[in-house]
PDB file of C-alpha atoms in Angstrom:
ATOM      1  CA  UNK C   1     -69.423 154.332 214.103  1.00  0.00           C
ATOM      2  CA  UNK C   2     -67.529 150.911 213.776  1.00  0.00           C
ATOM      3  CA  UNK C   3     -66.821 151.806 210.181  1.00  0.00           C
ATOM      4  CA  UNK C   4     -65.645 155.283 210.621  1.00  0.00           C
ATOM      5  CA  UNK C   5     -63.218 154.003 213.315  1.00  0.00           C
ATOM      6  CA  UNK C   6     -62.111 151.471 210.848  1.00  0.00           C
ATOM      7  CA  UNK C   7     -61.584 153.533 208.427  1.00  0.00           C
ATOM      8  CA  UNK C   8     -59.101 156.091 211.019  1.00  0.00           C
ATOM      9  CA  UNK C   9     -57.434 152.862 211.542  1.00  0.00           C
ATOM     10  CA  UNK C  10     -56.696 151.904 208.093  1.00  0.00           C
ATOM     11  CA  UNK C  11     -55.120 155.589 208.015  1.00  0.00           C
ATOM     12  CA  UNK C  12     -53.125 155.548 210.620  1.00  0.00           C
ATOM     13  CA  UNK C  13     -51.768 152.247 209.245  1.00  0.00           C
ATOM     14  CA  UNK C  14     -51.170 153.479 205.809  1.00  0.00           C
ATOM     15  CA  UNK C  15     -49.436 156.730 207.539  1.00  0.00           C
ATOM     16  CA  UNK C  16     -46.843 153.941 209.651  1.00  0.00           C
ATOM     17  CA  UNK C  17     -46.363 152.062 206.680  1.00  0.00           C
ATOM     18  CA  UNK C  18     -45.087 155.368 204.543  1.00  0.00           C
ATOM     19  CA  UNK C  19     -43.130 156.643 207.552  1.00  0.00           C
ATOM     20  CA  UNK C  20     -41.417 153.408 207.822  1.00  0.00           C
ATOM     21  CA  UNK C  21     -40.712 153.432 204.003  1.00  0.00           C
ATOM     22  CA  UNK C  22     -39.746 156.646 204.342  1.00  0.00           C
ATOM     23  CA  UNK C  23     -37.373 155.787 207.087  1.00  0.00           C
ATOM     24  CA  UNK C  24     -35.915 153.020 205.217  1.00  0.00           C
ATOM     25  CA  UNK C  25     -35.357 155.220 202.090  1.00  0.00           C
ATOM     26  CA  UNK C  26     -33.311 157.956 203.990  1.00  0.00           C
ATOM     27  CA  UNK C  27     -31.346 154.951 206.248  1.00  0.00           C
ATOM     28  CA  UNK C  28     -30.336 153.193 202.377  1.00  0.00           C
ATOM     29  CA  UNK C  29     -29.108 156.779 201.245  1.00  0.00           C
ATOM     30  CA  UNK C  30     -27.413 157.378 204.155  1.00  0.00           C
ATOM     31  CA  UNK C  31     -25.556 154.114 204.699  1.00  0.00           C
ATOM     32  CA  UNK C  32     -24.955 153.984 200.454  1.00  0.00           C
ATOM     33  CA  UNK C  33     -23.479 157.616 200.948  1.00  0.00           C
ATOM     34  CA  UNK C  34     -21.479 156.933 204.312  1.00  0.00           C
ATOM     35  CA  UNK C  35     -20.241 153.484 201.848  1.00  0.00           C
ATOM     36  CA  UNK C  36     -19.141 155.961 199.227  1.00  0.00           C
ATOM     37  CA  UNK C  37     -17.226 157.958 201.286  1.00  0.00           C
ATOM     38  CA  UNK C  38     -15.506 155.173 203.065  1.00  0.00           C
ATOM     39  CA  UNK C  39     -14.554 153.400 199.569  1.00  0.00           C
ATOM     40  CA  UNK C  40     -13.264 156.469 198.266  1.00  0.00           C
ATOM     41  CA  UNK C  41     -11.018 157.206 201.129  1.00  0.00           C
ATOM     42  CA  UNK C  42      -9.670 153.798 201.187  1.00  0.00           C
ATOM     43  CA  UNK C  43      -9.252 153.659 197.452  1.00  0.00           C
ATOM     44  CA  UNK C  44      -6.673 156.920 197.995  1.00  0.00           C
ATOM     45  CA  UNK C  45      -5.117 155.311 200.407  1.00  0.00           C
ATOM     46  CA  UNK C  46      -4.421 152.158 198.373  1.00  0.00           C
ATOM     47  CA  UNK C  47      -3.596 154.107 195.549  1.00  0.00           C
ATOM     48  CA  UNK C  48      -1.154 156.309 197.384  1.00  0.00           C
ATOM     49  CA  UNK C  49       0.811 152.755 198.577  1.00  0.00           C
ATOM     50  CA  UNK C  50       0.441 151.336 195.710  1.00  0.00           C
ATOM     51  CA  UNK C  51       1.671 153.815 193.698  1.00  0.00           C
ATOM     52  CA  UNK C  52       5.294 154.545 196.146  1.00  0.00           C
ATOM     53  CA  UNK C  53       5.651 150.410 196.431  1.00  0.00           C
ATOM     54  CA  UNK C  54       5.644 149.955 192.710  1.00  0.00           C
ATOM     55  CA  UNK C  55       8.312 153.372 192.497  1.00  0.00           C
ATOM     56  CA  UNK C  56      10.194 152.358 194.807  1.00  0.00           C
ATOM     57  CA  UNK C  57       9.945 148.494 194.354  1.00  0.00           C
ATOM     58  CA  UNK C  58      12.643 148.064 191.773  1.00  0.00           C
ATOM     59  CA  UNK C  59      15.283 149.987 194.214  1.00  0.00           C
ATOM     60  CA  UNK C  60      13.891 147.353 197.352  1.00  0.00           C
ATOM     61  CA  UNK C  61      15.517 144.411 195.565  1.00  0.00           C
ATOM     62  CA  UNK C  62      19.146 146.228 194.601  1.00  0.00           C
ATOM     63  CA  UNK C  63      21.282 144.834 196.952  1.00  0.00           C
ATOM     64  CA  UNK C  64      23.146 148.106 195.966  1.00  0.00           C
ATOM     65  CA  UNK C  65      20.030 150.222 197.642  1.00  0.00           C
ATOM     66  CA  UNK C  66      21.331 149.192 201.068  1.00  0.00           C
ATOM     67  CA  UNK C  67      24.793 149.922 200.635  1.00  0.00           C
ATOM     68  CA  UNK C  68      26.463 152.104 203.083  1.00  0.00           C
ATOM     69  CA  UNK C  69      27.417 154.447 201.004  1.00  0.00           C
ATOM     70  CA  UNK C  70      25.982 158.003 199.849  1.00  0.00           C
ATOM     71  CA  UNK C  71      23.835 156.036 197.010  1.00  0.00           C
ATOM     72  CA  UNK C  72      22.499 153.696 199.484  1.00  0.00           C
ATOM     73  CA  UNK C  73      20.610 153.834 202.823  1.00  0.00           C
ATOM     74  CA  UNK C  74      22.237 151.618 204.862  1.00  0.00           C
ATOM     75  CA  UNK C  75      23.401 154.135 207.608  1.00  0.00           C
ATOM     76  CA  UNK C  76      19.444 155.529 207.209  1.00  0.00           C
ATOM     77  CA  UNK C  77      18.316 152.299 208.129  1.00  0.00           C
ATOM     78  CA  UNK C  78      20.583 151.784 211.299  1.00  0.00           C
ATOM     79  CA  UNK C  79      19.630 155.133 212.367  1.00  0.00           C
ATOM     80  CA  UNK C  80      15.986 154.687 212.270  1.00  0.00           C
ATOM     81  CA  UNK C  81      16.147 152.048 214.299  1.00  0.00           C
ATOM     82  CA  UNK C  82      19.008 153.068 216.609  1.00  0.00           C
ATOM     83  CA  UNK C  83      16.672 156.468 217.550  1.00  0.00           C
ATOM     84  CA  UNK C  84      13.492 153.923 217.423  1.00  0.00           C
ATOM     85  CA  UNK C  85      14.902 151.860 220.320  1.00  0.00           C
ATOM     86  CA  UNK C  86      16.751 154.849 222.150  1.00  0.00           C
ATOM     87  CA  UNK C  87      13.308 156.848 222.269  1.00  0.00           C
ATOM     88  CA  UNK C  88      11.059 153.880 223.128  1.00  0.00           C
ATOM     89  CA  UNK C  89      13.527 153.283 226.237  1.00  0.00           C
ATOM     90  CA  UNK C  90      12.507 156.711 227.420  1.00  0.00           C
ATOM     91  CA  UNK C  91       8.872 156.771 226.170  1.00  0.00           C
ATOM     92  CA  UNK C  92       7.564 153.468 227.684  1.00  0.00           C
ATOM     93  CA  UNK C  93       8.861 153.674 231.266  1.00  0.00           C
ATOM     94  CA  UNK C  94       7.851 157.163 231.331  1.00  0.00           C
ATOM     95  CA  UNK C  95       4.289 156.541 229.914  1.00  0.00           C
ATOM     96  CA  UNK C  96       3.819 153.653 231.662  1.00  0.00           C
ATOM     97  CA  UNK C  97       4.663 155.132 235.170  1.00  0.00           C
ATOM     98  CA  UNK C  98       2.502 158.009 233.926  1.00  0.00           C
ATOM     99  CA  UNK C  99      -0.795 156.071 232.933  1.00  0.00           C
ATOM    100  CA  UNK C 100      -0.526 153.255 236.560  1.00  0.00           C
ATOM    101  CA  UNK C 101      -0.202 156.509 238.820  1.00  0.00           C
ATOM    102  CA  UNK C 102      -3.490 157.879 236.789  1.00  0.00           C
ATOM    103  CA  UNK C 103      -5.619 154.556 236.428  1.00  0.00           C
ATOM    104  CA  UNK C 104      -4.488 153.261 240.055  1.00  0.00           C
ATOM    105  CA  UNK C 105      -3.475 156.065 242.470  1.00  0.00           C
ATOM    106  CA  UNK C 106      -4.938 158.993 241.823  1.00  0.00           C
ATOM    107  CA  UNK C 107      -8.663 159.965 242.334  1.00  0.00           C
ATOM    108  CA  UNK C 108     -10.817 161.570 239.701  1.00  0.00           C
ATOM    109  CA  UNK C 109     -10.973 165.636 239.947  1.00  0.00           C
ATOM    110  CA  UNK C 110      -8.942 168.447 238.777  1.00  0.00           C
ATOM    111  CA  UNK C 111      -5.706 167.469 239.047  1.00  0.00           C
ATOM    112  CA  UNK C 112      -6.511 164.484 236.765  1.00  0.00           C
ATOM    113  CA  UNK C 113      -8.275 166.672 234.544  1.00  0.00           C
ATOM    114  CA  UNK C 114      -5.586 169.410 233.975  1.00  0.00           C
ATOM    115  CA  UNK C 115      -3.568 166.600 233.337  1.00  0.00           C
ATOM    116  CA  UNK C 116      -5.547 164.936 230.487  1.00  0.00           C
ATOM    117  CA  UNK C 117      -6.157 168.738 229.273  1.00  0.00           C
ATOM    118  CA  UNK C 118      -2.087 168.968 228.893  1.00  0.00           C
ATOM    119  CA  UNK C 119      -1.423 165.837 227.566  1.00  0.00           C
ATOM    120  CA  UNK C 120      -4.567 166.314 224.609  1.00  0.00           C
ATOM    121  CA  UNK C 121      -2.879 169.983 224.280  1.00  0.00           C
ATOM    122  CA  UNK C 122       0.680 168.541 223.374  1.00  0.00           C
ATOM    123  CA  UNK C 123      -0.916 165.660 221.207  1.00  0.00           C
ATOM    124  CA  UNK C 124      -2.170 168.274 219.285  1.00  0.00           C
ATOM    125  CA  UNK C 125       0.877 170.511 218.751  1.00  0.00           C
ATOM    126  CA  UNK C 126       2.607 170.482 215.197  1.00  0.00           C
ATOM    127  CA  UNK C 127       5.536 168.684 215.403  1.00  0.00           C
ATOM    128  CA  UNK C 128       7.343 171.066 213.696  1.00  0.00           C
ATOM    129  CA  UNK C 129       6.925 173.274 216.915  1.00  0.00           C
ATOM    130  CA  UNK C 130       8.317 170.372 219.270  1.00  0.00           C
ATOM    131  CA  UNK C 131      11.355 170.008 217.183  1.00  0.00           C
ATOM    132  CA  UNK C 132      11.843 173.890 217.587  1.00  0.00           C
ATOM    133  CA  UNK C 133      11.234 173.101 221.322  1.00  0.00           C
ATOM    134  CA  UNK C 134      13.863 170.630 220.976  1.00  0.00           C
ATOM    135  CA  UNK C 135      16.394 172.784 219.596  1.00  0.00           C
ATOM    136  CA  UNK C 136      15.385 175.672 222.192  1.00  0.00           C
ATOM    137  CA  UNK C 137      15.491 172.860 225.598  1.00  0.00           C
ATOM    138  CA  UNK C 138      17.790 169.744 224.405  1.00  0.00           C
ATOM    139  CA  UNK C 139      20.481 171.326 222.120  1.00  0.00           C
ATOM    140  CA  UNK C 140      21.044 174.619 223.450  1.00  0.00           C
ATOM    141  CA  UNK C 141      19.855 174.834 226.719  1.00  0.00           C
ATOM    142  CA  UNK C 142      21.191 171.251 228.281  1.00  0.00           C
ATOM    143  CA  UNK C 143      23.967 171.776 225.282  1.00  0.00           C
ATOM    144  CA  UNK C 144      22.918 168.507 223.640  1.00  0.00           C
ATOM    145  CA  UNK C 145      23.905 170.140 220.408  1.00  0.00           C
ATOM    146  CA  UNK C 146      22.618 168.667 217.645  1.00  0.00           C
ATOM    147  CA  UNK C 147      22.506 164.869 218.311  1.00  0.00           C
ATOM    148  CA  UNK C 148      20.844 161.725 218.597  1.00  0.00           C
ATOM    149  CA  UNK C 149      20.534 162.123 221.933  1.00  0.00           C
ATOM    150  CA  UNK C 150      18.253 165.447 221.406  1.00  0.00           C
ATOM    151  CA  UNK C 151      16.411 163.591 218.703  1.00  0.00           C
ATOM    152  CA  UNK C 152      14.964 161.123 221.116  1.00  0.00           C
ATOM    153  CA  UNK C 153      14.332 163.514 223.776  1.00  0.00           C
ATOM    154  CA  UNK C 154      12.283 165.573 221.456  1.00  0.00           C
ATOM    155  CA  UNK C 155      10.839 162.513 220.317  1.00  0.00           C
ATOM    156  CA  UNK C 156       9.760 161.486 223.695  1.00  0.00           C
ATOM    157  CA  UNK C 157       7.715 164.822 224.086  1.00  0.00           C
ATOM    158  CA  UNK C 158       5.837 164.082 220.283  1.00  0.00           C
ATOM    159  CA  UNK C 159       4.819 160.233 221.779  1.00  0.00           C
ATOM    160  CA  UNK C 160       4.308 160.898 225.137  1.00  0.00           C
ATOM    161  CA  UNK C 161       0.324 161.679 224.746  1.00  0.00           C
ATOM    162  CA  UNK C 162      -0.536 158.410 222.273  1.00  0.00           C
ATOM    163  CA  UNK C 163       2.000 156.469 224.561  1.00  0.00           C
ATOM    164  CA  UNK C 164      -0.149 157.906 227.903  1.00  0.00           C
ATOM    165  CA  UNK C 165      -3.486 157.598 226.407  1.00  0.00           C
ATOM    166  CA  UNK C 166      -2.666 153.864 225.278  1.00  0.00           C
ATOM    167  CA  UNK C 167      -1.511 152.783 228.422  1.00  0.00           C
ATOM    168  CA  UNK C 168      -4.086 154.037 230.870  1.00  0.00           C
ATOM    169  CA  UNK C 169      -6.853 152.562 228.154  1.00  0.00           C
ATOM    170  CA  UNK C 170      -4.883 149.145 228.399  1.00  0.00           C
ATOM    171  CA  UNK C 171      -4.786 149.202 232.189  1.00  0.00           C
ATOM    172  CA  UNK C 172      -8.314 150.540 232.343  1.00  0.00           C
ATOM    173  CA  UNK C 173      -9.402 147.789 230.714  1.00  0.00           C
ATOM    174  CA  UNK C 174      -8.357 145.092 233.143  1.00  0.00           C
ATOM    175  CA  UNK C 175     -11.735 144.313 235.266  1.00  0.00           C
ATOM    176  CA  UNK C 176     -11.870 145.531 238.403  1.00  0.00           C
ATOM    177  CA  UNK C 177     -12.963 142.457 240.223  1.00  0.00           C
ATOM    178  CA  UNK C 178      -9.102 141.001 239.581  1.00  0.00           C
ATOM    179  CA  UNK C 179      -7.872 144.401 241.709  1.00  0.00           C
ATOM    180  CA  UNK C 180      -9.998 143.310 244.643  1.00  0.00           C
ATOM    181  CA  UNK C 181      -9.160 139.699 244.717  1.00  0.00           C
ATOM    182  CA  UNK C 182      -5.722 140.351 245.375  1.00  0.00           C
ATOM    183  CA  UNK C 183      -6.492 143.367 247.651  1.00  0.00           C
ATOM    184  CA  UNK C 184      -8.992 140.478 249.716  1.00  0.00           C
ATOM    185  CA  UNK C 185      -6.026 137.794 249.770  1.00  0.00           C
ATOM    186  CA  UNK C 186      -3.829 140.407 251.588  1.00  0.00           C
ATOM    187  CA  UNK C 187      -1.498 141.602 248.594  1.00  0.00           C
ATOM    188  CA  UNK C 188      -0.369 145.429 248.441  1.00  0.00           C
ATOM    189  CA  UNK C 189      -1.530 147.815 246.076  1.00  0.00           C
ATOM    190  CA  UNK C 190       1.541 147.643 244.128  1.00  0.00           C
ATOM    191  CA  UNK C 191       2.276 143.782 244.399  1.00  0.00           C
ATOM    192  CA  UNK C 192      -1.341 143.887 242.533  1.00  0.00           C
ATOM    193  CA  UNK C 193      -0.619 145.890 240.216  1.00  0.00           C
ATOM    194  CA  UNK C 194       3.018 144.199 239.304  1.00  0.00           C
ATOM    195  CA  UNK C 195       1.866 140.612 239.613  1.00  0.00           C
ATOM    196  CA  UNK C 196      -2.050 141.105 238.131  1.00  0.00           C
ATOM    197  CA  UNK C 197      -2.965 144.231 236.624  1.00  0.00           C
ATOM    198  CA  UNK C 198       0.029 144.774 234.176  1.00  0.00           C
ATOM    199  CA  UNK C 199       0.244 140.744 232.835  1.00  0.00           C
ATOM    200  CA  UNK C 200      -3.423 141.623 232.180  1.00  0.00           C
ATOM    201  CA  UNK C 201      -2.953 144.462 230.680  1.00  0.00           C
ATOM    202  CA  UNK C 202       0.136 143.379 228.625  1.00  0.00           C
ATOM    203  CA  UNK C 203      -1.513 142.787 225.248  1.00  0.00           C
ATOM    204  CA  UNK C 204      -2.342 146.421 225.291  1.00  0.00           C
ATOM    205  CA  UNK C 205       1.137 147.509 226.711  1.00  0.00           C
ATOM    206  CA  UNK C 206       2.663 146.197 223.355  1.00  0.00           C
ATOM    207  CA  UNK C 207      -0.084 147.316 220.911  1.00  0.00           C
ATOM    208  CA  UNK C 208       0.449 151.054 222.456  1.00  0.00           C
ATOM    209  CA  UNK C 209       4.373 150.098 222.314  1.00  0.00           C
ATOM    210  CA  UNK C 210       4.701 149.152 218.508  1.00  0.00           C
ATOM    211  CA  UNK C 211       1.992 151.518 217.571  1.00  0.00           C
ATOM    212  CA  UNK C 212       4.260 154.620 219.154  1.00  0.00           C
ATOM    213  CA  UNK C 213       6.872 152.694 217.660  1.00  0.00           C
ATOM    214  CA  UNK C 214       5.122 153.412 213.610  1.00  0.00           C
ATOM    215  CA  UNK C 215       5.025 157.097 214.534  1.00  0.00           C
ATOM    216  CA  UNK C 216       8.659 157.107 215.210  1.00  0.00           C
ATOM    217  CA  UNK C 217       9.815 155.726 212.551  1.00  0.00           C
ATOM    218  CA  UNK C 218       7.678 157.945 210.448  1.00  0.00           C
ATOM    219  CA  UNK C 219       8.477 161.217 211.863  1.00  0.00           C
ATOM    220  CA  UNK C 220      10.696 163.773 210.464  1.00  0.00           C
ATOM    221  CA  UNK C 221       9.910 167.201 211.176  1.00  0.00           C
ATOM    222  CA  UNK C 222      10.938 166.875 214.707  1.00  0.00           C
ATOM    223  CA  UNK C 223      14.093 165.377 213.610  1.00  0.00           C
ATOM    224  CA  UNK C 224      15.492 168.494 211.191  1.00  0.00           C
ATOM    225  CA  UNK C 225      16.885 170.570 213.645  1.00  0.00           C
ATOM    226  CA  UNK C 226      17.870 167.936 216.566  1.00  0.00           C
ATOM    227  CA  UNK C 227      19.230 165.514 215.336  1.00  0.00           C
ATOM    228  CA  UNK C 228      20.538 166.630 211.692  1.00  0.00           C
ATOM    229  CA  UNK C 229      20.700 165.526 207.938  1.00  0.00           C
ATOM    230  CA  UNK C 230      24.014 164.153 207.357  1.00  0.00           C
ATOM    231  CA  UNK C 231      25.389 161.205 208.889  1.00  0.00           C
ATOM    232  CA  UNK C 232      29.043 161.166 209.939  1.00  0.00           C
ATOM    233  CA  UNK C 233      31.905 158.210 208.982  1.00  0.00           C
ATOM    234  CA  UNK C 234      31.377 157.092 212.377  1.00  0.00           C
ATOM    235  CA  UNK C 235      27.554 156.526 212.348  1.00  0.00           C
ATOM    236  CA  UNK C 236      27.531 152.910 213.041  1.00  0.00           C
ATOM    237  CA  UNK C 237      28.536 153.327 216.887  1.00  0.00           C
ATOM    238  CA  UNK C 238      25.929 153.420 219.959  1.00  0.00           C
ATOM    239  CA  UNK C 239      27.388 156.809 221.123  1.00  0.00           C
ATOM    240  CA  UNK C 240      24.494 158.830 221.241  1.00  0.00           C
ATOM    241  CA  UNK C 241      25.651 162.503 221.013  1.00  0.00           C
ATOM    242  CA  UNK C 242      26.564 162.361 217.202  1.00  0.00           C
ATOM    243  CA  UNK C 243      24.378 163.834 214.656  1.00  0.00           C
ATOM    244  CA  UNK C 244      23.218 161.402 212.378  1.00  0.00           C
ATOM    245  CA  UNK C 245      20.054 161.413 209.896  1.00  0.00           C
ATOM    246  CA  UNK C 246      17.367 158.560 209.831  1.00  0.00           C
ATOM    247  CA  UNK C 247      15.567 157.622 206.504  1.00  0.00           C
ATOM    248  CA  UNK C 248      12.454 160.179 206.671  1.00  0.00           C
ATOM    249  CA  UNK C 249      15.029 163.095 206.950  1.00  0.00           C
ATOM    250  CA  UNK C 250      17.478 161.566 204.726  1.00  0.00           C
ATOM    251  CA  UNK C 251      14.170 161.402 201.630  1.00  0.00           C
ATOM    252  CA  UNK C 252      13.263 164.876 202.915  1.00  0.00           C
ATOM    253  CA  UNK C 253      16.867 166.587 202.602  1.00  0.00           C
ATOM    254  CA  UNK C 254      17.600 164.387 199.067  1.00  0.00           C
ATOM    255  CA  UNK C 255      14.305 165.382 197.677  1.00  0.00           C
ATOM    256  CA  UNK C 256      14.324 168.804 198.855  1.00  0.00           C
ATOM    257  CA  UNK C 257      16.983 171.119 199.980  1.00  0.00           C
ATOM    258  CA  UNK C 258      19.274 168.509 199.208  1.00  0.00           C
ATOM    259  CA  UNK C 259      18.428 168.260 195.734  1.00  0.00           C
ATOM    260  CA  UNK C 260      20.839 168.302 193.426  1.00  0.00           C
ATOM    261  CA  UNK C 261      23.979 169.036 195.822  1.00  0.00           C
ATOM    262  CA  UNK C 262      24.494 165.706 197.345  1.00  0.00           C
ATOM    263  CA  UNK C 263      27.237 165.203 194.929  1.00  0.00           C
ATOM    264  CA  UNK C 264      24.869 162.295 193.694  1.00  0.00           C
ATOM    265  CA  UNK C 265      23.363 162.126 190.077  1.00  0.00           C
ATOM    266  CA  UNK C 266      19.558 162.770 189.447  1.00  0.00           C
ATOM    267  CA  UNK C 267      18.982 159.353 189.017  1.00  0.00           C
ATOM    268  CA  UNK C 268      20.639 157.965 192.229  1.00  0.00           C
ATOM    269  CA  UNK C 269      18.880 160.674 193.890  1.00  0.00           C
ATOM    270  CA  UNK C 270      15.271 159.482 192.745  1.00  0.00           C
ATOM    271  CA  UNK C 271      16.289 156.178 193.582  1.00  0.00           C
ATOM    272  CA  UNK C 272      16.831 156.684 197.032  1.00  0.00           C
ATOM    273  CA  UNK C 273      13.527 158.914 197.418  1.00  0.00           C
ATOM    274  CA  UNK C 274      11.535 156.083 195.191  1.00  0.00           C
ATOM    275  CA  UNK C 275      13.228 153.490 197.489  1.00  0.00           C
ATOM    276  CA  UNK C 276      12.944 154.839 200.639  1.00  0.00           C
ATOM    277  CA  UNK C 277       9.195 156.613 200.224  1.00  0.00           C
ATOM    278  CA  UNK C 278       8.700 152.137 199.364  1.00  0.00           C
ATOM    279  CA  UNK C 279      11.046 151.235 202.498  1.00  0.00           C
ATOM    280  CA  UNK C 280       9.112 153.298 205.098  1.00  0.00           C
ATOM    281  CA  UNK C 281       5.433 152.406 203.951  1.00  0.00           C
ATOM    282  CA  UNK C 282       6.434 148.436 204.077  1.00  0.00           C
ATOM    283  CA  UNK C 283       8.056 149.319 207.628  1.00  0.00           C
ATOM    284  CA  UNK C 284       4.755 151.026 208.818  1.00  0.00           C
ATOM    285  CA  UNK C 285       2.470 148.412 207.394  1.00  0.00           C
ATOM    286  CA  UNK C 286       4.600 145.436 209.030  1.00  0.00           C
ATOM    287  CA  UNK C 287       4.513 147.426 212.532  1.00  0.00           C
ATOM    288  CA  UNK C 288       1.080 147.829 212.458  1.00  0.00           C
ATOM    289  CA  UNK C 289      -0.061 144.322 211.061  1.00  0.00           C
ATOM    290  CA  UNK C 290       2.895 143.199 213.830  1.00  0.00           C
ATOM    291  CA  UNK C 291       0.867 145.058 216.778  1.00  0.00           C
ATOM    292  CA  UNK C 292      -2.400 143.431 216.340  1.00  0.00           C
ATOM    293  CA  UNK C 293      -0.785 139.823 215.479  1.00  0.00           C
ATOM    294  CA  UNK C 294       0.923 140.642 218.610  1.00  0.00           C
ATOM    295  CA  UNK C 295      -1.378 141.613 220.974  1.00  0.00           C
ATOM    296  CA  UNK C 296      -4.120 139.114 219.787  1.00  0.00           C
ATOM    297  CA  UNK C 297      -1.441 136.605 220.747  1.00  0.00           C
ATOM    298  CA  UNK C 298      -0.564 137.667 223.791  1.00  0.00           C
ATOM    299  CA  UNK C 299      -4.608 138.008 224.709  1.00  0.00           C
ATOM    300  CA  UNK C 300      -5.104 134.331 223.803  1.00  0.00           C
ATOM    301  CA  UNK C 301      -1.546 133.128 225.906  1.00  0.00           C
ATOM    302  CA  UNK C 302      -3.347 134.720 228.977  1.00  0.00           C
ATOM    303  CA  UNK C 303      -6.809 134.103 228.782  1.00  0.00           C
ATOM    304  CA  UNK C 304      -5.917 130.436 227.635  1.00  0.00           C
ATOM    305  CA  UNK C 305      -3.886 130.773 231.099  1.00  0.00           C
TER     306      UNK C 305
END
């Protein structure tokens, strides 16, 4: 009897041991095949910049590549950043407003819901279709025409979902127990909010900030109809209801429609697309490497605080 239930044991042992091997087998393939993957898509993406850095690379150290003048991109380059700052003046305060109402006034149900179902909805619409909607509300309806002004606007509507969602994660994240500290020492709701919840939450703030701030800078189709390809004599001015291009329009129009009629030689017009495709990925990379520097610094200022 003893032997016989020896023996079942020894089985059932030798059965674990080969499910366990068997286990580890298919966890090794998986995790080798789920390295694979990853490596590969990183590898395209480092070949990809890579590739448009060493294009464009001999065009980012011509002085002449930044000249204001039709063979250069420096009225591209004070665009992008004049519709960069003008858009982020509308997107933060609106997002911002947006996300404390959601994370610290209103209660959970369907109101909240519908909400998050309408801002997912938009994140998700080509933004193609919002610069159409741009055209359609901003330029001919409120007769911004075609401007910088309607450029930012439409803008706004493209960023306002990764601007909301970024916020209300940021301010979601700030523990709960700070809230009712200064709720038990007598403070209002909003002196709370104003004097705890956003300094806590300001590391996030400015991640969600700069990161909006990449997707700006890289956006174009939204840009075609509202806020044009050409830039007039008069683009370095503030006024905000002239048409003026930015530099992911300008390397759209110069490598496509443009081609060839921008009274520009073949060569000068690769050199701008080289040099500009080079311009924009070093832009992107610094704002994103800039957002985590940032925030990480920020974190450690307050917690050292």
């Amino acid at each position: 009897m003893s032997t016989a239930v020896q023996t079942q044991e020894n089985e059932r042992r030798n059965e674990m041991k080969h499910l366990m091997r068997h286990l580890h087998t298919n966890n090794n393939v998986a995790t080798t095949i789920l390295w694979l993957v990853a490596a590969v898509v990183a590898l395209i993406f480092i070949v990809i910049i890579v590739y448009l850095i060493i294009q464009g690379f001999a065009y980012l150290v011509s002085p002449s590549f930044y000249d204001t003048s039709d063979a250069g991109v420096g009225r591209e380059i004070f665009n992008t950043f004049y519709i960069l700052i003008l858009t982020e003046l509308f997107v933060f305060p609106i997002a911002l407003a947006a996300a404390i109402y959601l994370v610290e006034y209103a209660t959970a149900g369907r109101f909240i819901t519908v909400i998050h179902f309408a801002a997912e909805t938009l994140a998700g619409v080509p933004s193609i279709v919002l610069g159409l909607f741009g055209v359609l509300i901003f330029s001919d309806t409120l007769q911004l025409g075609t401007s910088r002004l309607a450029g930012a606007l439409t803008l706004l509507c493209l960023n306002f979902p990764l601007a909301l969602r970024l916020f209300e994660d940021a301010l979601s994240s700030v523990p709960r127990e700070m809230r009712e500290g200064g709720l038990a020492l007598g403070a209002t709701k909003w002196h709370v909010i104003r004097t705890v919840v956003l300094p806590s939450a300001l590391p996030g703030l400015i991640t969600g900030l700069i990161l909006t701030a990449g997707k700006i800078i890289g956006e174009a189709a939204a840009l075609l109809f509202t806020m044009g390809l050409t830039s007039p004599p008069n683009v370095f001015t503030l006024n905000p209801f002239i048409a003026s291009d930015t530099l992911t329009t300008h390397l759209y129009y110069t490598v496509g429609p443009g081609a060839n009629s921008t009274g520009l030689t073949p060569a000068q017009e690769n050199a701008i697309s080289a040099g500009s495709a080079a311009l924009l990925i070093l832009l992107l990379l610094i704002i994103n490497l800039a957002s985590r520097a940032i925030g990480r610094a920020i974190q450690r200022r307050i917690t050292a605080a």
